[in-house]
PDB file of C-alpha atoms in Angstrom:
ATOM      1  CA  UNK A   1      48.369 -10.488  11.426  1.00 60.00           C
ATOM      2  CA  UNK A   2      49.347 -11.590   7.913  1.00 63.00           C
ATOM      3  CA  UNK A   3      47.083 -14.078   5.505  1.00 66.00           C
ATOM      4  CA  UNK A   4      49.045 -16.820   4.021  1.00 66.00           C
ATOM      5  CA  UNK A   5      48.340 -19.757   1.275  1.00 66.00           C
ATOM      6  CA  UNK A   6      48.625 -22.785   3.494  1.00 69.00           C
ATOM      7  CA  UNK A   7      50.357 -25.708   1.816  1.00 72.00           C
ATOM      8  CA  UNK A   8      51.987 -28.698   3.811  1.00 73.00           C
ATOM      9  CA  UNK A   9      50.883 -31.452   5.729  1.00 74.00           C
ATOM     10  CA  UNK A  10      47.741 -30.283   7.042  1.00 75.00           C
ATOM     11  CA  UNK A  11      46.553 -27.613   4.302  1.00 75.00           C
ATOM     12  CA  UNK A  12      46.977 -26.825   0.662  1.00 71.00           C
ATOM     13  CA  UNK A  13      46.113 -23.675  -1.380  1.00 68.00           C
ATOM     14  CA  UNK A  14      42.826 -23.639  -2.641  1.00 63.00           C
ATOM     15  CA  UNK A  15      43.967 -22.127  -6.365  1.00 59.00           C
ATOM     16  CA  UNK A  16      47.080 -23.664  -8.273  1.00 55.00           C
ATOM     17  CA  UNK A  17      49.007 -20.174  -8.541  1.00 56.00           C
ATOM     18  CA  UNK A  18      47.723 -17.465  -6.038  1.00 60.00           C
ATOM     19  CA  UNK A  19      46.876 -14.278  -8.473  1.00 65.00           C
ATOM     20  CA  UNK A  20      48.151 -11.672  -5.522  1.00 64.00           C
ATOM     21  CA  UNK A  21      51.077 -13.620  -3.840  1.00 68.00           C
ATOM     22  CA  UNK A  22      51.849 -11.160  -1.194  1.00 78.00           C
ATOM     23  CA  UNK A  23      50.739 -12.151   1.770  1.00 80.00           C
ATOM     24  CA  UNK A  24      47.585  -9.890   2.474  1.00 84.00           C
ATOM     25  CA  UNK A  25      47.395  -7.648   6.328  1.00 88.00           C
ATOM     26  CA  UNK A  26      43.934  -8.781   8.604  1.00 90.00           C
ATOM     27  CA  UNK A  27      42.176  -5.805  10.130  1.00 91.00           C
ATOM     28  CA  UNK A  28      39.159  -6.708  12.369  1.00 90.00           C
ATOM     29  CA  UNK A  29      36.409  -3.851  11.495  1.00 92.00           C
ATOM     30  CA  UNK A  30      34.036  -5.733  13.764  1.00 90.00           C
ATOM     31  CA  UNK A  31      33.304  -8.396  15.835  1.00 84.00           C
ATOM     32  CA  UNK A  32      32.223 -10.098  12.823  1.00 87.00           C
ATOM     33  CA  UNK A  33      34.127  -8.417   9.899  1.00 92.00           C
ATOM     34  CA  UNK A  34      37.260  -8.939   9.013  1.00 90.00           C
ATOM     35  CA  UNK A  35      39.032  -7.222   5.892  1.00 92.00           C
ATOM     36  CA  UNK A  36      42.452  -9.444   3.981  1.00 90.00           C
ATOM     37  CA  UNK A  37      44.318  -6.169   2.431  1.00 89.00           C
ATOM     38  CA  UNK A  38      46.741  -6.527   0.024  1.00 87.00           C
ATOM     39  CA  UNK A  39      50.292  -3.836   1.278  1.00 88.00           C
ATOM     40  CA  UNK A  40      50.264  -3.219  -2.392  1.00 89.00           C
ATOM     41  CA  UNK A  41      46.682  -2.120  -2.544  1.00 88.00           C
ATOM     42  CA  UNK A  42      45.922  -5.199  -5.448  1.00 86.00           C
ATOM     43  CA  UNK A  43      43.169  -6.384  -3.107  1.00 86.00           C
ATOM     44  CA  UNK A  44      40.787  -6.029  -0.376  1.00 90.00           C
ATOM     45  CA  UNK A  45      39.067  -9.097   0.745  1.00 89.00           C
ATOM     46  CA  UNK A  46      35.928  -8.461   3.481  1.00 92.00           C
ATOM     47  CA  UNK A  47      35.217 -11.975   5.512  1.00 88.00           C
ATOM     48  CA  UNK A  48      32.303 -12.120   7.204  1.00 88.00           C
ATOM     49  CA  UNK A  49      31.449 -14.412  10.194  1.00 84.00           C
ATOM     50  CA  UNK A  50      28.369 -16.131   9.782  1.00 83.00           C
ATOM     51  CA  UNK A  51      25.364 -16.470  12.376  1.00 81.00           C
ATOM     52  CA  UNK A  52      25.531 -19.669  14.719  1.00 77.00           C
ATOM     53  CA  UNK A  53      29.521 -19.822  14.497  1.00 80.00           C
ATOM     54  CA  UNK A  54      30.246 -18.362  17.660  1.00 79.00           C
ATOM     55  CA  UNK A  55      30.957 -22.041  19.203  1.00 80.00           C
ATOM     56  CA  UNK A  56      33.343 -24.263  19.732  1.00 86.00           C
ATOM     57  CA  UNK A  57      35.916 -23.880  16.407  1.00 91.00           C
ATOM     58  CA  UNK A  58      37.868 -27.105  15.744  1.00 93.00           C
ATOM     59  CA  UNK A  59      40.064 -28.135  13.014  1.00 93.00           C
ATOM     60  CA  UNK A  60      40.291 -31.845  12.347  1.00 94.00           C
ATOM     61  CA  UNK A  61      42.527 -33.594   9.806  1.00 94.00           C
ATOM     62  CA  UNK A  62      42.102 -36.808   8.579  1.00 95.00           C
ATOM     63  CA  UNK A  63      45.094 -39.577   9.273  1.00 92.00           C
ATOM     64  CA  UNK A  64      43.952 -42.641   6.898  1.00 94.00           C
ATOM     65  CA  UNK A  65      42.204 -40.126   3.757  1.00 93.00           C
ATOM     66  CA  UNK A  66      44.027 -40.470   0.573  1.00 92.00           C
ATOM     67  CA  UNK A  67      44.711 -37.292  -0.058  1.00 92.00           C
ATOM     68  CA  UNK A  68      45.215 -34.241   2.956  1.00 92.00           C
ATOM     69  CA  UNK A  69      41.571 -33.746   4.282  1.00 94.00           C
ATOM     70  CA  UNK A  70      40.565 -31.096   6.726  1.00 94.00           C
ATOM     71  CA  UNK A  71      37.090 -30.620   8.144  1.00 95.00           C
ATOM     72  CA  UNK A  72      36.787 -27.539   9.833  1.00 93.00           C
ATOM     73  CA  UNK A  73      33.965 -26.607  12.738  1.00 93.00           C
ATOM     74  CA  UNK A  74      32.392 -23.242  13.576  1.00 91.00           C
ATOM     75  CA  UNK A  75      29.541 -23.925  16.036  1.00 88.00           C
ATOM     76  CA  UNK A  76      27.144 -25.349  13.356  1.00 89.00           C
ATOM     77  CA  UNK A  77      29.165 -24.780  10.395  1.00 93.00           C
ATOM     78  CA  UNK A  78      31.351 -27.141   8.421  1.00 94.00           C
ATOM     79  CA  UNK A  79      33.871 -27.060   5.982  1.00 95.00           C
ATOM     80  CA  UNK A  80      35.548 -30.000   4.053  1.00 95.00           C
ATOM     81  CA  UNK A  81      38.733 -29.648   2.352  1.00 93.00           C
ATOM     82  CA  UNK A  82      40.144 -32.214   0.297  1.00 92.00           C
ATOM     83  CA  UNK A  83      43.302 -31.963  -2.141  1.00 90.00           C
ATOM     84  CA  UNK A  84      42.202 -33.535  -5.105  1.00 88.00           C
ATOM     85  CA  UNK A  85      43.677 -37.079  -6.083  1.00 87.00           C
ATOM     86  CA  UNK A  86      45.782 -37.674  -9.457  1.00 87.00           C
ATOM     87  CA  UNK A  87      42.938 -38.379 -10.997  1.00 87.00           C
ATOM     88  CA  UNK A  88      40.036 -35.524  -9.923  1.00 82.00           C
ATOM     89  CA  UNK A  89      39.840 -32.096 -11.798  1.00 82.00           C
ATOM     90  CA  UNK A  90      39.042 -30.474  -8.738  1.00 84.00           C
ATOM     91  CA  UNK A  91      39.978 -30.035  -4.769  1.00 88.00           C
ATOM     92  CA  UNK A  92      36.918 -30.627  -3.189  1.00 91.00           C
ATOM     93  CA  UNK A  93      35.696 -27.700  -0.967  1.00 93.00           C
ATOM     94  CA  UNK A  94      32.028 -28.571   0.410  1.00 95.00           C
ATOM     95  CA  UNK A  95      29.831 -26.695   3.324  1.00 96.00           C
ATOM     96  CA  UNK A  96      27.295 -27.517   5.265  1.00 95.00           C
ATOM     97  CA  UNK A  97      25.287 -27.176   8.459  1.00 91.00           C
ATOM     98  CA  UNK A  98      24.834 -29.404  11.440  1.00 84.00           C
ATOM     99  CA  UNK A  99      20.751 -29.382  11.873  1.00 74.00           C
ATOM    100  CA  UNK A 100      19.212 -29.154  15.383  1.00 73.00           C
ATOM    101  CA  UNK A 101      18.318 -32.780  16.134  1.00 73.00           C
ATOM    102  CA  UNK A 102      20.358 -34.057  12.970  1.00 77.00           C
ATOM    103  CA  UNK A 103      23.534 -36.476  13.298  1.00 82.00           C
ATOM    104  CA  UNK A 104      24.670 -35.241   9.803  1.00 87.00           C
ATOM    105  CA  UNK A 105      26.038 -32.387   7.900  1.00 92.00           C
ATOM    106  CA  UNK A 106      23.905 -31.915   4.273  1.00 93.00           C
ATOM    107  CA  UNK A 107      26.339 -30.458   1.949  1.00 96.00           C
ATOM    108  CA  UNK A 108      25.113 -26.827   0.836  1.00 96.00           C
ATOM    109  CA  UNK A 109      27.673 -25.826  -1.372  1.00 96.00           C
ATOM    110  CA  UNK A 110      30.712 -27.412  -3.372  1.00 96.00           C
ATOM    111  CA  UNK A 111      33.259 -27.444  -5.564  1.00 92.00           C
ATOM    112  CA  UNK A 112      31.998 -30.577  -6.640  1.00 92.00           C
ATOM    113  CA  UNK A 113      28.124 -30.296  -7.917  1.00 93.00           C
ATOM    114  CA  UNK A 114      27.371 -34.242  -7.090  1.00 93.00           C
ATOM    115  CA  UNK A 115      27.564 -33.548  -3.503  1.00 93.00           C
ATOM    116  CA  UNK A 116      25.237 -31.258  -2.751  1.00 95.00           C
ATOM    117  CA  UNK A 117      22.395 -32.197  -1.026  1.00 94.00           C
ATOM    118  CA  UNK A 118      24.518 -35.324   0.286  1.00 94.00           C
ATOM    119  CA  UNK A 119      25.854 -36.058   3.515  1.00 92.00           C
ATOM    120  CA  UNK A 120      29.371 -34.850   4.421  1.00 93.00           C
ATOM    121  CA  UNK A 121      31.564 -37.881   3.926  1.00 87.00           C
ATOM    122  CA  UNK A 122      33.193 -37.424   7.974  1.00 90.00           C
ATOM    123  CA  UNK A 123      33.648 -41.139   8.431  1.00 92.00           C
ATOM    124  CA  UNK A 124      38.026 -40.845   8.493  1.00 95.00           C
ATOM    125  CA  UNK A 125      40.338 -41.348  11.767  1.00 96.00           C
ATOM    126  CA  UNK A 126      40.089 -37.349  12.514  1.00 96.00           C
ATOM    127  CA  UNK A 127      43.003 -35.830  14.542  1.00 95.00           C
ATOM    128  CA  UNK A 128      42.508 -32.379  16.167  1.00 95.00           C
ATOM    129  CA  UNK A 129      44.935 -29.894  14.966  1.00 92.00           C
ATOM    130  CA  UNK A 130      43.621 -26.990  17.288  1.00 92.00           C
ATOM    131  CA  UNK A 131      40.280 -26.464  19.172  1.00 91.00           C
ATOM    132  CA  UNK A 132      39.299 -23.517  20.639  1.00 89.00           C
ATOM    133  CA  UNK A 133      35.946 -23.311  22.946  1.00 85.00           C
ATOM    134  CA  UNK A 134      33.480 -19.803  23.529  1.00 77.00           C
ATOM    135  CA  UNK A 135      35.152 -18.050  25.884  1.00 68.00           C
ATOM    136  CA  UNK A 136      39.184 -18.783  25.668  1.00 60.00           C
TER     137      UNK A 136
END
């Protein structure tokens, strides 16, 4: 398997101009490590799968956001990607974590430092691009 920048209607690179723009080989080490390396030997990239994201792995895009928006599930993890509008500095990449008991995702981390500790904005007309459920 190769790594690739996504750009199009459902994705969009997350830097402007890719510093390595080969497209990088996956190697699973693990069940739950995964290493991007560049043929060139520029780069090795170690991804690591994080606890409670063994479930059901969706990714949802959203038909009526102004810009392309993804929202990406792992079990209890969640990703937001938005491509930034005319006006914003910034793409907005925020994660969070679906609580036990909680109907919201809080926003952990960001790309844009007013949303954290806010809820995940996940109130769009969400299409499913591809699901995948434990097990298939």
């Amino acid at each position: 398997m190769t790594a690739d920048w996504a750009d199009g209607d459902t994705g969009f690179a997350q830097q402007p101009v890719p510093s390595f723009p080969e497209k990088g080989w996956l190697a699973w080490d693990s069940t739950s490590i995964m290493r991007e390396l560049a043929p060139s030997g520029a780069y090795v990239e170690q991804w690591e799968r994080l606890d409670g994201s063994n479930g059901t792995a969706v990714h949802l895009v959203a038909g009526d956001a102004e810009t392309t928006t993804n929202l990406y599930v792992a079990g209890s993890h969640a990703f937001f990607a938005a491509r930034r509008t005319q006006l914003a500095l910034v793409h907005e990449f925020s994660y969070g974590r679906l609580a036990p008991a909680a109907d919201h995702v809080l926003i952990e981390l960001s790309t844009r430092s007013d949303r954290l500790g806010q809820p995940m904005t996940l109130d769009f007309d969400w299409h499913t691009v591809s699901c995948r459920h434990p097990g298939e």
